[in-house]
PDB file of C-alpha atoms in Angstrom:
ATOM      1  CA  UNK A   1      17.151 -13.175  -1.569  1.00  0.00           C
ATOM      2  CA  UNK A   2      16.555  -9.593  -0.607  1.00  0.00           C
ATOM      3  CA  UNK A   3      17.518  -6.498  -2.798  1.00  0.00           C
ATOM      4  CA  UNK A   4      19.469  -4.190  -1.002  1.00  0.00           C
ATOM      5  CA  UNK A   5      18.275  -0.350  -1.912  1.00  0.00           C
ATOM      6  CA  UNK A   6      21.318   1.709   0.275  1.00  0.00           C
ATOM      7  CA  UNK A   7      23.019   3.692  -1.779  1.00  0.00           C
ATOM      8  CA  UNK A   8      26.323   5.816  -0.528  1.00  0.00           C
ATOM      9  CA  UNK A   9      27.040   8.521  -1.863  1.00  0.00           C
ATOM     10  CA  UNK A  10      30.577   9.404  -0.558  1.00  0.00           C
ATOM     11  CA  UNK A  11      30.988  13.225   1.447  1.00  0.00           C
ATOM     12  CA  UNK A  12      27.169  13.568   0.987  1.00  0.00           C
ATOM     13  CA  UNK A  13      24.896  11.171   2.613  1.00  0.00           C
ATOM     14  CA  UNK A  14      24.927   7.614   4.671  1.00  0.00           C
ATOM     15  CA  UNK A  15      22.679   5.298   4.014  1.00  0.00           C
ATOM     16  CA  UNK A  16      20.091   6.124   6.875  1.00  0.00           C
ATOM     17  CA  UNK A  17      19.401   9.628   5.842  1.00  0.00           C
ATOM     18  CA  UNK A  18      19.260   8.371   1.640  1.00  0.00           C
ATOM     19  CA  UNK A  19      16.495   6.269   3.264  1.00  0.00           C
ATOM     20  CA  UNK A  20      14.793   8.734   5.082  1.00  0.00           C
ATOM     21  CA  UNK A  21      14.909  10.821   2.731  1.00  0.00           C
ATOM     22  CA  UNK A  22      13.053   8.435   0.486  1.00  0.00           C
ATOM     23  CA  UNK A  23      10.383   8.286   3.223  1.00  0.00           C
ATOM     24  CA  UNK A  24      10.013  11.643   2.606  1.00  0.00           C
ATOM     25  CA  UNK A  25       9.660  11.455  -1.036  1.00  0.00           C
ATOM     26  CA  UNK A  26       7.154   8.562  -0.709  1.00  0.00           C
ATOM     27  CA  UNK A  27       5.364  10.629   1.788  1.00  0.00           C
ATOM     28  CA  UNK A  28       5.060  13.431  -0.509  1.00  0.00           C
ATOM     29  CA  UNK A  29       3.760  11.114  -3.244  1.00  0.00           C
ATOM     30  CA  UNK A  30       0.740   9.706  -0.734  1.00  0.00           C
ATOM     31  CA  UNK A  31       2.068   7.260  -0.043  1.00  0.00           C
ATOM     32  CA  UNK A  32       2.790   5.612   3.580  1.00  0.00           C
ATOM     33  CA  UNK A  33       5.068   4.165   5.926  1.00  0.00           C
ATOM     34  CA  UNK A  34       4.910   0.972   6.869  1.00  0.00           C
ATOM     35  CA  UNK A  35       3.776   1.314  10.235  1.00  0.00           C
ATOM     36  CA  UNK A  36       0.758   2.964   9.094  1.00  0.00           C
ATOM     37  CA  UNK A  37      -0.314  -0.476   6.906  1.00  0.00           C
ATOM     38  CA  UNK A  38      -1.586  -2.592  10.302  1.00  0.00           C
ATOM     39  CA  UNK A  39      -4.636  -1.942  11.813  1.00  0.00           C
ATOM     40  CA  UNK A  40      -5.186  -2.354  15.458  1.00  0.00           C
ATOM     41  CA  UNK A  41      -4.485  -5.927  16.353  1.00  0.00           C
ATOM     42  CA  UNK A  42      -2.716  -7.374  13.631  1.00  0.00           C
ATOM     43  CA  UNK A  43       0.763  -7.525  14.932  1.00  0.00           C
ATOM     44  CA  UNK A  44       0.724 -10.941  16.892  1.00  0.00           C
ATOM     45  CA  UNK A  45       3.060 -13.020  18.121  1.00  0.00           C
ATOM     46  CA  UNK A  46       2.533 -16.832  19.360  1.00  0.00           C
ATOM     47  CA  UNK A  47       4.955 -19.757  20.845  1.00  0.00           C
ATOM     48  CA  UNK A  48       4.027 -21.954  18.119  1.00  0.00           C
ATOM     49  CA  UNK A  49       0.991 -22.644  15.513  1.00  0.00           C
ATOM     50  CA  UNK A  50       0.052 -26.474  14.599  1.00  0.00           C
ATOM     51  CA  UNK A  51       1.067 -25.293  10.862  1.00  0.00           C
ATOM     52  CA  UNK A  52       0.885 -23.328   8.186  1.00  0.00           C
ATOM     53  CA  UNK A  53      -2.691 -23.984   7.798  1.00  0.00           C
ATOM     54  CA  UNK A  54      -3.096 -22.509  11.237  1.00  0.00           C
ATOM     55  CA  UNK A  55      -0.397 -19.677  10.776  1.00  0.00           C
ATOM     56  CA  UNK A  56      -2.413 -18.306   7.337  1.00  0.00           C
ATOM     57  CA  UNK A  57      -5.556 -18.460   9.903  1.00  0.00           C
ATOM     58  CA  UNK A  58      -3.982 -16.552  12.740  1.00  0.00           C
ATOM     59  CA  UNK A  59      -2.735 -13.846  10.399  1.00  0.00           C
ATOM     60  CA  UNK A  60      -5.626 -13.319   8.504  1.00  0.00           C
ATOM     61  CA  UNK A  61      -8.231 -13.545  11.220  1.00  0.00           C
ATOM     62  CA  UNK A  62      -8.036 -10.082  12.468  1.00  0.00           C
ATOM     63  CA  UNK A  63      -8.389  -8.735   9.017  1.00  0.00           C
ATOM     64  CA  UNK A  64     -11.565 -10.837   8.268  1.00  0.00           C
ATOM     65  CA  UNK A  65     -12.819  -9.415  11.628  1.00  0.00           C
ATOM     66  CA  UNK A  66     -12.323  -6.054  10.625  1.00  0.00           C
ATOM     67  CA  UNK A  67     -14.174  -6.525   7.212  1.00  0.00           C
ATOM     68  CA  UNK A  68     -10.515  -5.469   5.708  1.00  0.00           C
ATOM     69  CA  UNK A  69     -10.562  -8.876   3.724  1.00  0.00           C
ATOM     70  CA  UNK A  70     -13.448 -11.625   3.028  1.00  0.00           C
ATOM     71  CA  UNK A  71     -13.059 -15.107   4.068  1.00  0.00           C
ATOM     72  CA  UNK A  72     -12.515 -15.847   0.117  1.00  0.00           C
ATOM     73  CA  UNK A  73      -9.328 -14.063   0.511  1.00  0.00           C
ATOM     74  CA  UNK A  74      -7.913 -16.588   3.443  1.00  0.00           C
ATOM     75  CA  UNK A  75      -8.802 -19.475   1.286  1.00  0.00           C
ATOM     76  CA  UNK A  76      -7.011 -18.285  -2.387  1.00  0.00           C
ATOM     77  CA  UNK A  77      -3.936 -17.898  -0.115  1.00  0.00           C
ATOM     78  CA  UNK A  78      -4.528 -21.679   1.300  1.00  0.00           C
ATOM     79  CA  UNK A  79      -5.179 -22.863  -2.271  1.00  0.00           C
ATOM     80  CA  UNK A  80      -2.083 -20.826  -3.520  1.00  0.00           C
ATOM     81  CA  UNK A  81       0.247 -22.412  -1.154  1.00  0.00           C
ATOM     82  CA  UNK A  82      -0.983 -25.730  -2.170  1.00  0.00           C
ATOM     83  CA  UNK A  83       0.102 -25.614  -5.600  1.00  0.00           C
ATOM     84  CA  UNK A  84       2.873 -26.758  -6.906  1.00  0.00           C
ATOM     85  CA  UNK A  85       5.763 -24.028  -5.885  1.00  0.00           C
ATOM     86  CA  UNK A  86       3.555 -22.732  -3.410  1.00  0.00           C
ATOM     87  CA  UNK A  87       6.604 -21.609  -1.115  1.00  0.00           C
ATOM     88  CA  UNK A  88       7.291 -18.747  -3.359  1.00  0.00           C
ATOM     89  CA  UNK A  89       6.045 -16.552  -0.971  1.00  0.00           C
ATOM     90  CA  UNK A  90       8.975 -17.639   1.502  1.00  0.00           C
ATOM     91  CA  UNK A  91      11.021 -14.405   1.341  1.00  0.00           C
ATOM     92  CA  UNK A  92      14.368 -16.180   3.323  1.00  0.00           C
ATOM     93  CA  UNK A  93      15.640 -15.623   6.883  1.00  0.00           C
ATOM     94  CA  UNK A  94      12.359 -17.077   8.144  1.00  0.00           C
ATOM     95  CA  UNK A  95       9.979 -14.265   6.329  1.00  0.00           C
ATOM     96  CA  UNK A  96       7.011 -15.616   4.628  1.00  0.00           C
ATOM     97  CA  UNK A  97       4.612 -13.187   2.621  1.00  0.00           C
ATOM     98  CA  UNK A  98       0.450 -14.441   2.391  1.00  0.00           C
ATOM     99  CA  UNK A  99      -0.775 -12.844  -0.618  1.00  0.00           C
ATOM    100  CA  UNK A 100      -3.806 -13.320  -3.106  1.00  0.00           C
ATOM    101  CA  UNK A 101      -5.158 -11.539  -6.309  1.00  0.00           C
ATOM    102  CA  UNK A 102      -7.277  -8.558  -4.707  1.00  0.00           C
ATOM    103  CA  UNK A 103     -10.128  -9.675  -6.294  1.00  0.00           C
ATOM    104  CA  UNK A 104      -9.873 -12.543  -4.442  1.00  0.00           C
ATOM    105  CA  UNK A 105     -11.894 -10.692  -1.591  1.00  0.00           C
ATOM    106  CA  UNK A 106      -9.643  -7.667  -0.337  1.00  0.00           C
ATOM    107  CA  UNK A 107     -11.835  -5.021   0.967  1.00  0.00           C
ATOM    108  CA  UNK A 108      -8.847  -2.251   2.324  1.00  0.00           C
ATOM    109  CA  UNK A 109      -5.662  -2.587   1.568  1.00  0.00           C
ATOM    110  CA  UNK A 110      -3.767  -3.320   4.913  1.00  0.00           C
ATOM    111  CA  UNK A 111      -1.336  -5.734   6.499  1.00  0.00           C
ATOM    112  CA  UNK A 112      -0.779  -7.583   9.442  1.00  0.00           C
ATOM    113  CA  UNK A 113       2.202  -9.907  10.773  1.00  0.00           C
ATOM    114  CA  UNK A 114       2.509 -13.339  12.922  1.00  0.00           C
ATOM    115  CA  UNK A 115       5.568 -13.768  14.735  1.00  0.00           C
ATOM    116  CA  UNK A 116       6.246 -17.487  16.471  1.00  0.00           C
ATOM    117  CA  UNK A 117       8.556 -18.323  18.774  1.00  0.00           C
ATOM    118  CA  UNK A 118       9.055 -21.784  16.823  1.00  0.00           C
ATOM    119  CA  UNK A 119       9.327 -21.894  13.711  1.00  0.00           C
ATOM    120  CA  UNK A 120       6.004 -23.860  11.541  1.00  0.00           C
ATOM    121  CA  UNK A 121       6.862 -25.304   7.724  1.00  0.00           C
ATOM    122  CA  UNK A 122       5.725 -23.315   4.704  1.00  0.00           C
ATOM    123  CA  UNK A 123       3.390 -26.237   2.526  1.00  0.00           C
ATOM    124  CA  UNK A 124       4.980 -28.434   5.009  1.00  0.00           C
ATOM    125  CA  UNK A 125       8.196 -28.473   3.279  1.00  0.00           C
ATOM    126  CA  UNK A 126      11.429 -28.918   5.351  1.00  0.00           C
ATOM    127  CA  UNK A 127      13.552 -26.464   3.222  1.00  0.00           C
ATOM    128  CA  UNK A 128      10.533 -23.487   4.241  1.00  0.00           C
ATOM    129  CA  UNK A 129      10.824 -22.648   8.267  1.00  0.00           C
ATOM    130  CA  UNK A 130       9.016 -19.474   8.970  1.00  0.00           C
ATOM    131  CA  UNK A 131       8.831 -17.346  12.282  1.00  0.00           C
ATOM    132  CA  UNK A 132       7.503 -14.253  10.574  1.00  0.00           C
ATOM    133  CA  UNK A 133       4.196 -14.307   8.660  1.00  0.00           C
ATOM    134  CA  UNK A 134       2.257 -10.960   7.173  1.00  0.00           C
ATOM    135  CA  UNK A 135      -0.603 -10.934   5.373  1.00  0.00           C
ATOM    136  CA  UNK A 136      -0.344  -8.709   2.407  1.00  0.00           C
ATOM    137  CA  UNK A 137      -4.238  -7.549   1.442  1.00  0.00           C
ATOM    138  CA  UNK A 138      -4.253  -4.859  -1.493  1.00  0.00           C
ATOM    139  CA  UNK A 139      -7.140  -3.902  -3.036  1.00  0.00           C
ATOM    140  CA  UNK A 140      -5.748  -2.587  -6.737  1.00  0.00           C
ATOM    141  CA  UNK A 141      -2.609  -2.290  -8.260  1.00  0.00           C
ATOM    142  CA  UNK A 142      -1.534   1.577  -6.935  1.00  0.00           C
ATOM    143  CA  UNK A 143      -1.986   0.931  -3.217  1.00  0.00           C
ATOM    144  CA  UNK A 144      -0.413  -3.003  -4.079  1.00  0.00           C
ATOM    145  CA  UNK A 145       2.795  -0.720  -5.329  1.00  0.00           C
ATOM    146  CA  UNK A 146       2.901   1.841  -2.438  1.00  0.00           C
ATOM    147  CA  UNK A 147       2.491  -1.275   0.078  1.00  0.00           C
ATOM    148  CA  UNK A 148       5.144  -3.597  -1.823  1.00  0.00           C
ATOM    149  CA  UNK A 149       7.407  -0.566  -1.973  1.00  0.00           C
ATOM    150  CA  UNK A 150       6.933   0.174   2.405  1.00  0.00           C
ATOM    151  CA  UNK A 151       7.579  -3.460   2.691  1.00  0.00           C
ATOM    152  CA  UNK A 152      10.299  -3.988   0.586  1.00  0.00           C
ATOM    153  CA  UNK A 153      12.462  -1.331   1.712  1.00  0.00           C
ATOM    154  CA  UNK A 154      11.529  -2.752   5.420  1.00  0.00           C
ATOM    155  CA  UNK A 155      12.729  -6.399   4.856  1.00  0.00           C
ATOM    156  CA  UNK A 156      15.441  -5.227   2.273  1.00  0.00           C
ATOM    157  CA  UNK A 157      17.297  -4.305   5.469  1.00  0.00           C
ATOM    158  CA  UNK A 158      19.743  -6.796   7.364  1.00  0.00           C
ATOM    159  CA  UNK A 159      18.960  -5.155  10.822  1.00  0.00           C
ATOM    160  CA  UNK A 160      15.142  -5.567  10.409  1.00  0.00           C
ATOM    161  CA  UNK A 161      15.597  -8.800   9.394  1.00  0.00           C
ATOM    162  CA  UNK A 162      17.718  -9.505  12.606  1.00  0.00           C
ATOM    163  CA  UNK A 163      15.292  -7.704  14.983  1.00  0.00           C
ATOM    164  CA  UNK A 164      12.233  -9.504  13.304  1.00  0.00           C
ATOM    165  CA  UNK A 165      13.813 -12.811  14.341  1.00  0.00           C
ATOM    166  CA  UNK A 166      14.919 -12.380  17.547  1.00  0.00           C
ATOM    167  CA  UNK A 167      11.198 -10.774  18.423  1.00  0.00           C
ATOM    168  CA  UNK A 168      10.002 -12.287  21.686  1.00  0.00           C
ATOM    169  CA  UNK A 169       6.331 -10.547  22.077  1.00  0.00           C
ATOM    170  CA  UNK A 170       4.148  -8.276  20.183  1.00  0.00           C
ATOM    171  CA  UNK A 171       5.413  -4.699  21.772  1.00  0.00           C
ATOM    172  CA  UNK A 172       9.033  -5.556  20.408  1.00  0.00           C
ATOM    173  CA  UNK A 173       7.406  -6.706  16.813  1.00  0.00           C
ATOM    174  CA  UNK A 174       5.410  -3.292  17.075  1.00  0.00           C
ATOM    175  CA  UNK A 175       8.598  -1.246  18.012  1.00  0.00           C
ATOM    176  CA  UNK A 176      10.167  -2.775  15.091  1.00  0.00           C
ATOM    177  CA  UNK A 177       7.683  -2.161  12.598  1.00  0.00           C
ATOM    178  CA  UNK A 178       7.392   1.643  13.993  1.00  0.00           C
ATOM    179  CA  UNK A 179      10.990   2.309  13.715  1.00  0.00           C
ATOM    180  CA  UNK A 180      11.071   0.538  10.430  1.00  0.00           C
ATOM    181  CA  UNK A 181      13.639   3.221   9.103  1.00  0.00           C
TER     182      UNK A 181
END
């Protein structure tokens, strides 16, 4: 489900410093890391949501109060996980990913991230429990790639995936997020 992107390199590097290294090189670029993505108050965690209707609210609400997304934005995500094969954006280990066309009313590009303690179902589908909900928001196709690239490497790695799950509040989510190398 997730690409791994560690490479050894026997005598030279481990995989930690290849990866930091490719912070580096991203830095360089313009781009940024992860971290740098959520605004204040979009990392949340709650004990439980009603459903995924609720979860897509929760996530998104503190970007629609920041005027980093439009209310048109929350609702193409609604109306893309009702479709048919809507779950697509259910990454595995309990990782969902809200996403719309930018057009669809992204203002800045920017995350944010709901953690519950139990799990809700994705288009109320049995085979899609989530615990870990972001809101991807990019507003064209170069900041889309830097973003998709921060976040990739993030839940590309085993040990994030781990920590994200066993997340019991919103200053271990942070600490993740912050130490996402």
């Amino acid at each position: 489900m997730f690409a791994e992107f560690e490479v050894e390199v026997p005598g030279r590097h481990t995989p930690t410093i290849i990866r930091s290294e490719a912070d580096g090189l991203h830095r360089m670029r313009g781009g940024k890391l992860l971290n740098e993505y959520f605004p204040e108050g979009t990392v949340m965690y709650r004990d439980g949501v009603a459903g995924w209707e609720e979860a897509v609210d929760v996530v998104t609400g503190p970007l629609v109060d920041l005027g980093r997304i439009k209310p048109s934005y929350v609702d193409a995500i609604k109306a893309s996980i009702r479709k048919p094969g809507g779950t697509y954006i259910d990454l595995g280990q309990g990782i969902a990913m809200a996403h719309a066309r930018p057009e669809a009313g992204v203002v800045t590009t920017s995350l944010s991230v709901l953690k519950v303690g139990s799990p809700f179902l994705l288009a109320d589908s049995q085979d899609h429990p989530i615990s870990t909900l972001f809101c991807l928001a990019a507003q064209d196709s170069n900041s889309h790639l830097s973003l998709m690239q921060s976040l990739a490497t993030f839940l590309s790695d085993a040990k994030n995936q781990e920590r994200l799950g066993k997340a019991a509040n919103v200053e271990e989510l942070r600490t993740i997020l912050e130490e996402e190398r």
